[in-house]
mmCIF file of C-alpha atoms in Angstrom:
data_model
loop_
_atom_site.group_PDB
_atom_site.id
_atom_site.type_symbol
_atom_site.label_atom_id
_atom_site.label_comp_id
_atom_site.label_asym_id
_atom_site.label_seq_id
_atom_site.Cartn_x
_atom_site.Cartn_y
_atom_site.Cartn_z
ATOM 1 C CA UNK A 458 0.090 0.270 -0.232
ATOM 2 C CA UNK A 459 1.623 3.271 -1.375
ATOM 3 C CA UNK A 460 -0.558 5.478 0.603
ATOM 4 C CA UNK A 461 -1.902 7.195 -1.900
ATOM 5 C CA UNK A 462 -6.092 6.775 -2.650
ATOM 6 C CA UNK A 463 -7.590 7.340 -6.011
ATOM 7 C CA UNK A 464 -11.292 6.878 -6.395
ATOM 8 C CA UNK A 465 -13.365 5.586 -8.530
ATOM 9 C CA UNK A 466 -11.646 2.538 -9.689
ATOM 10 C CA UNK A 467 -13.274 1.809 -12.508
ATOM 11 C CA UNK A 468 -15.840 4.432 -14.147
ATOM 12 C CA UNK A 469 -17.482 3.827 -17.513
ATOM 13 C CA UNK A 470 -19.443 6.918 -19.030
ATOM 14 C CA UNK A 471 -20.290 8.169 -22.534
ATOM 15 C CA UNK A 472 -18.771 10.333 -24.846
ATOM 16 C CA UNK A 473 -19.446 14.000 -24.524
ATOM 17 C CA UNK A 474 -19.897 13.199 -20.703
ATOM 18 C CA UNK A 475 -17.749 14.824 -17.605
ATOM 19 C CA UNK A 476 -15.825 12.841 -14.857
ATOM 20 C CA UNK A 477 -14.311 13.693 -11.956
ATOM 21 C CA UNK A 478 -11.334 11.515 -11.014
ATOM 22 C CA UNK A 479 -10.183 12.131 -7.187
ATOM 23 C CA UNK A 480 -7.072 11.702 -5.544
ATOM 24 C CA UNK A 481 -5.762 11.737 -1.805
ATOM 25 C CA UNK A 482 -1.957 11.706 -1.398
ATOM 26 C CA UNK A 483 0.439 10.118 1.034
ATOM 27 C CA UNK A 484 0.361 12.094 4.728
ATOM 28 C CA UNK A 485 2.674 14.774 4.193
ATOM 29 C CA UNK A 486 2.968 14.747 0.889
ATOM 30 C CA UNK A 487 2.417 18.169 -0.779
ATOM 31 C CA UNK A 488 2.779 17.526 -4.658
ATOM 32 C CA UNK A 489 0.287 15.608 -7.056
ATOM 33 C CA UNK A 490 0.783 14.145 -10.013
ATOM 34 C CA UNK A 491 -1.698 13.121 -12.826
ATOM 35 C CA UNK A 492 -0.619 10.509 -15.522
ATOM 36 C CA UNK A 493 -2.096 9.035 -18.372
ATOM 37 C CA UNK A 494 -1.649 5.598 -19.164
ATOM 38 C CA UNK A 495 -3.467 4.306 -22.325
ATOM 39 C CA UNK A 496 -3.450 0.916 -23.266
ATOM 40 C CA UNK A 497 -0.196 -0.689 -23.730
ATOM 41 C CA UNK A 498 1.619 2.304 -23.430
ATOM 42 C CA UNK A 499 3.775 4.612 -21.354
ATOM 43 C CA UNK A 500 2.478 7.294 -18.384
ATOM 44 C CA UNK A 501 2.400 10.652 -19.505
ATOM 45 C CA UNK A 502 2.864 13.116 -17.512
ATOM 46 C CA UNK A 503 -0.477 15.385 -17.375
ATOM 47 C CA UNK A 504 0.160 17.946 -14.724
ATOM 48 C CA UNK A 505 1.423 18.773 -11.303
ATOM 49 C CA UNK A 506 0.470 20.532 -7.970
ATOM 50 C CA UNK A 507 2.346 21.846 -4.987
ATOM 51 C CA UNK A 508 0.795 22.915 -1.850
ATOM 52 C CA UNK A 509 -2.359 24.236 -3.722
ATOM 53 C CA UNK A 510 -0.303 25.503 -6.570
ATOM 54 C CA UNK A 511 -0.023 24.360 -10.343
ATOM 55 C CA UNK A 512 3.770 23.606 -10.840
ATOM 56 C CA UNK A 513 4.201 21.651 -14.074
ATOM 57 C CA UNK A 514 1.976 21.022 -16.721
ATOM 58 C CA UNK A 515 2.416 18.310 -19.442
ATOM 59 C CA UNK A 516 0.613 17.504 -22.365
ATOM 60 C CA UNK A 517 -2.924 18.020 -20.617
ATOM 61 C CA UNK A 518 -5.310 18.909 -23.149
ATOM 62 C CA UNK A 519 -7.907 21.789 -22.619
ATOM 63 C CA UNK A 520 -10.526 19.848 -22.448
ATOM 64 C CA UNK A 521 -9.202 18.395 -18.787
ATOM 65 C CA UNK A 522 -8.381 20.523 -15.987
ATOM 66 C CA UNK A 523 -7.256 19.871 -11.939
ATOM 67 C CA UNK A 524 -6.896 21.070 -8.800
ATOM 68 C CA UNK A 525 -5.543 20.870 -5.572
ATOM 69 C CA UNK A 526 -7.436 21.840 -2.377
ATOM 70 C CA UNK A 527 -6.577 23.281 1.151
ATOM 71 C CA UNK A 528 -6.842 19.338 2.456
ATOM 72 C CA UNK A 529 -4.227 18.869 -0.340
ATOM 73 C CA UNK A 530 -6.324 15.942 -1.960
ATOM 74 C CA UNK A 531 -6.535 16.606 -5.950
ATOM 75 C CA UNK A 532 -9.137 16.098 -8.632
ATOM 76 C CA UNK A 533 -8.924 15.458 -12.060
ATOM 77 C CA UNK A 534 -11.756 16.761 -14.277
ATOM 78 C CA UNK A 535 -12.206 15.488 -17.772
ATOM 79 C CA UNK A 536 -15.153 16.701 -19.745
ATOM 80 C CA UNK A 537 -16.646 16.330 -23.336
ATOM 81 C CA UNK A 538 -15.168 13.433 -23.284
ATOM 82 C CA UNK A 539 -13.856 11.086 -26.440
ATOM 83 C CA UNK A 540 -13.388 7.296 -26.636
ATOM 84 C CA UNK A 541 -9.593 7.989 -27.256
ATOM 85 C CA UNK A 542 -9.509 9.314 -23.582
ATOM 86 C CA UNK A 543 -10.078 5.757 -22.276
ATOM 87 C CA UNK A 544 -6.986 5.157 -20.039
ATOM 88 C CA UNK A 545 -5.841 4.388 -16.944
ATOM 89 C CA UNK A 546 -5.114 7.566 -15.047
ATOM 90 C CA UNK A 547 -2.761 7.477 -12.170
ATOM 91 C CA UNK A 548 -1.975 10.142 -9.480
ATOM 92 C CA UNK A 549 1.265 9.855 -7.616
ATOM 93 C CA UNK A 550 2.280 12.119 -4.219
ATOM 94 C CA UNK A 551 5.957 12.789 -2.989
ATOM 95 C CA UNK A 552 7.784 15.060 -0.748
ATOM 96 C CA UNK A 553 9.361 18.254 -1.832
ATOM 97 C CA UNK A 554 12.874 18.112 -3.032
ATOM 98 C CA UNK A 555 15.017 16.153 -5.702
ATOM 99 C CA UNK A 556 14.613 12.813 -3.391
ATOM 100 C CA UNK A 557 12.993 11.383 -6.579
ATOM 101 C CA UNK A 558 10.388 9.184 -5.334
ATOM 102 C CA UNK A 559 6.632 9.372 -6.406
ATOM 103 C CA UNK A 560 4.255 6.910 -5.079
ATOM 104 C CA UNK A 561 1.474 5.916 -6.951
ATOM 105 C CA UNK A 562 -2.070 5.278 -6.216
ATOM 106 C CA UNK A 563 -3.526 2.092 -7.698
ATOM 107 C CA UNK A 564 -5.150 4.270 -10.810
ATOM 108 C CA UNK A 565 -8.373 4.724 -12.053
ATOM 109 C CA UNK A 566 -9.754 3.202 -14.948
ATOM 110 C CA UNK A 567 -11.985 5.260 -17.552
ATOM 111 C CA UNK A 568 -13.822 3.840 -20.174
ATOM 112 C CA UNK A 569 -15.631 5.732 -22.577
ATOM 113 C CA UNK A 570 -18.561 4.055 -24.684
ATOM 114 C CA UNK B 389 13.539 17.585 -23.996
ATOM 115 C CA UNK B 390 14.109 14.518 -22.048
ATOM 116 C CA UNK B 391 13.340 11.240 -23.713
ATOM 117 C CA UNK B 392 13.234 7.783 -22.215
ATOM 118 C CA UNK B 393 13.469 4.598 -24.667
ATOM 119 C CA UNK B 394 13.272 1.458 -23.947
ATOM 120 C CA UNK B 395 13.697 -0.767 -27.010
ATOM 121 C CA UNK B 396 12.311 -4.143 -25.591
ATOM 122 C CA UNK B 397 8.499 -4.405 -25.845
ATOM 123 C CA UNK B 398 9.053 -8.050 -24.208
ATOM 124 C CA UNK B 399 11.193 -10.337 -22.819
ATOM 125 C CA UNK B 400 10.909 -13.628 -21.192
ATOM 126 C CA UNK B 401 12.875 -15.928 -19.016
ATOM 127 C CA UNK B 402 12.953 -19.253 -17.685
ATOM 128 C CA UNK B 403 12.366 -18.964 -13.436
ATOM 129 C CA UNK B 404 15.655 -19.086 -11.346
ATOM 130 C CA UNK B 405 17.562 -17.468 -14.457
ATOM 131 C CA UNK B 406 18.793 -14.357 -15.057
ATOM 132 C CA UNK B 407 17.698 -11.182 -17.208
ATOM 133 C CA UNK B 408 18.353 -7.900 -18.357
ATOM 134 C CA UNK B 409 16.239 -5.392 -19.420
ATOM 135 C CA UNK B 410 17.282 -2.016 -21.349
ATOM 136 C CA UNK B 411 17.076 1.199 -21.233
ATOM 137 C CA UNK B 412 18.707 4.467 -22.727
ATOM 138 C CA UNK B 413 17.599 8.106 -22.359
ATOM 139 C CA UNK B 414 18.616 11.368 -23.759
ATOM 140 C CA UNK B 415 19.075 14.414 -21.722
ATOM 141 C CA UNK B 416 21.565 17.674 -21.586
ATOM 142 C CA UNK B 417 21.277 17.687 -17.877
ATOM 143 C CA UNK B 418 24.102 16.489 -15.478
ATOM 144 C CA UNK B 419 22.070 15.743 -12.444
ATOM 145 C CA UNK B 420 19.490 13.694 -12.186
ATOM 146 C CA UNK B 421 17.586 10.743 -11.270
ATOM 147 C CA UNK B 422 16.901 7.146 -13.319
ATOM 148 C CA UNK B 423 14.502 4.792 -11.652
ATOM 149 C CA UNK B 424 12.883 1.445 -12.498
ATOM 150 C CA UNK B 425 9.338 1.090 -11.512
ATOM 151 C CA UNK B 426 7.365 -2.593 -12.032
ATOM 152 C CA UNK B 427 3.767 -2.611 -13.176
ATOM 153 C CA UNK B 428 2.626 -5.921 -12.325
ATOM 154 C CA UNK B 429 -1.408 -7.148 -13.166
ATOM 155 C CA UNK B 430 -2.667 -5.415 -10.319
ATOM 156 C CA UNK B 431 -1.859 -1.783 -12.411
ATOM 157 C CA UNK B 432 0.409 -0.373 -9.149
ATOM 158 C CA UNK B 433 3.516 1.187 -9.874
ATOM 159 C CA UNK B 434 5.707 -0.059 -7.755
ATOM 160 C CA UNK B 435 9.503 1.468 -6.966
ATOM 161 C CA UNK B 436 12.242 -1.218 -7.692
ATOM 162 C CA UNK B 437 14.989 0.423 -7.956
ATOM 163 C CA UNK B 438 16.708 4.258 -7.804
ATOM 164 C CA UNK B 439 19.956 5.662 -9.242
ATOM 165 C CA UNK B 440 21.437 9.443 -8.462
ATOM 166 C CA UNK B 441 23.830 10.263 -11.480
ATOM 167 C CA UNK B 442 26.088 11.381 -9.373
ATOM 168 C CA UNK B 443 26.997 8.046 -8.005
ATOM 169 C CA UNK B 444 29.500 5.950 -10.034
ATOM 170 C CA UNK B 445 28.225 2.939 -8.048
ATOM 171 C CA UNK B 446 25.285 1.040 -9.456
ATOM 172 C CA UNK B 447 22.405 0.352 -7.262
ATOM 173 C CA UNK B 448 21.328 -2.795 -6.035
ATOM 174 C CA UNK B 449 18.221 -3.765 -4.240
ATOM 175 C CA UNK B 450 18.391 -7.831 -3.506
ATOM 176 C CA UNK B 451 17.859 -9.643 -6.898
ATOM 177 C CA UNK B 452 17.655 -6.392 -8.843
ATOM 178 C CA UNK B 453 20.410 -4.618 -9.962
ATOM 179 C CA UNK B 454 21.283 -1.769 -12.804
ATOM 180 C CA UNK B 455 23.990 -1.040 -14.777
ATOM 181 C CA UNK B 456 24.471 2.880 -15.274
ATOM 182 C CA UNK B 457 26.526 4.263 -17.800
ATOM 183 C CA UNK B 458 26.496 7.822 -17.643
ATOM 184 C CA UNK B 459 28.485 8.392 -20.687
ATOM 185 C CA UNK B 460 26.354 6.357 -22.947
ATOM 186 C CA UNK B 461 23.337 7.176 -21.041
ATOM 187 C CA UNK B 462 22.323 3.622 -20.679
ATOM 188 C CA UNK B 463 20.311 2.231 -17.516
ATOM 189 C CA UNK B 464 19.697 -1.650 -17.710
ATOM 190 C CA UNK B 465 17.938 -3.552 -14.771
ATOM 191 C CA UNK B 466 19.348 -6.555 -13.935
ATOM 192 C CA UNK B 467 17.353 -9.410 -12.607
ATOM 193 C CA UNK B 468 18.562 -12.564 -11.011
ATOM 194 C CA UNK B 469 17.208 -15.504 -9.442
ATOM 195 C CA UNK B 470 13.660 -14.111 -11.635
ATOM 196 C CA UNK B 471 10.636 -15.588 -9.553
ATOM 197 C CA UNK B 472 7.264 -16.052 -10.763
ATOM 198 C CA UNK B 473 6.274 -12.881 -9.044
ATOM 199 C CA UNK B 474 8.842 -10.806 -11.136
ATOM 200 C CA UNK B 475 6.185 -10.772 -14.536
ATOM 201 C CA UNK B 476 5.184 -7.359 -14.960
ATOM 202 C CA UNK B 477 5.472 -4.356 -16.861
ATOM 203 C CA UNK B 478 8.785 -2.668 -16.481
ATOM 204 C CA UNK B 479 9.442 0.851 -16.602
ATOM 205 C CA UNK B 480 12.210 2.884 -17.022
ATOM 206 C CA UNK B 481 11.988 6.774 -15.843
ATOM 207 C CA UNK B 482 13.939 9.752 -15.729
ATOM 208 C CA UNK B 483 13.861 12.616 -13.418
ATOM 209 C CA UNK B 484 15.865 16.240 -13.640
ATOM 210 C CA UNK B 485 17.173 17.106 -10.359
ATOM 211 C CA UNK B 486 15.675 20.534 -10.678
ATOM 212 C CA UNK B 487 12.333 19.031 -11.969
ATOM 213 C CA UNK B 488 9.778 16.771 -10.230
ATOM 214 C CA UNK B 489 7.893 15.020 -12.899
ATOM 215 C CA UNK B 490 9.298 11.752 -13.751
ATOM 216 C CA UNK B 491 9.179 10.856 -17.846
ATOM 217 C CA UNK B 492 8.653 7.138 -18.344
ATOM 218 C CA UNK B 493 9.899 5.010 -21.352
ATOM 219 C CA UNK B 494 7.026 2.806 -23.149
ATOM 220 C CA UNK B 495 7.738 -0.152 -21.070
ATOM 221 C CA UNK B 496 8.895 -3.707 -21.129
ATOM 222 C CA UNK B 497 6.784 -6.506 -20.748
ATOM 223 C CA UNK B 498 8.739 -9.451 -18.812
ATOM 224 C CA UNK B 499 7.192 -12.978 -19.050
ATOM 225 C CA UNK B 500 8.681 -15.860 -16.178
ATOM 226 C CA UNK B 501 8.565 -19.275 -17.972
ATOM 227 C CA UNK B 502 8.066 -21.818 -15.126
#
């Protein structure tokens, strides 16, 4: 158990819909990262938040947005969903600093029909 | 931009044998970290081993060791005495010292043959 909690674990929805994925980081971790893993692909970095502020942005679509709340949990919002958005979405957290290690949640499997 | 390349989409090894997974990366930075993550069928991303670029000594964690060649920008993972539980996708990842983002390779699927 990494200490990072993601909900829901599975989500099935239709094209054009909007969903919200939730992540609770490990206790004490201020940084939260979101990654997307499409079928048989590597993990693509979407966005990072640190203590409520956006710190880095990767290949995140304009239809996607995220935020980190004062209690440090984070939400990834995906709107106007397309078939190609079907993927495994990982949240990870880390302490600040170049120690390097990210702790990953179990992921949220999104299926868009 | 930093890139990570894993040229072996799939590998297989007999149980109890040794296997080496390859990884190369491209960066202009001198201070960075390299990682191997394991993703079993449970989907959980599990850190296997970490290497700091400033350390010349190769990292070792029990049956897992790396061969880090900084000049060649190569970072291979050796798994000794392979076990059935080692079957998984293995991802190589890079992290620059001044950036907390991890860049992943596309992964190598490792099959263990009983």
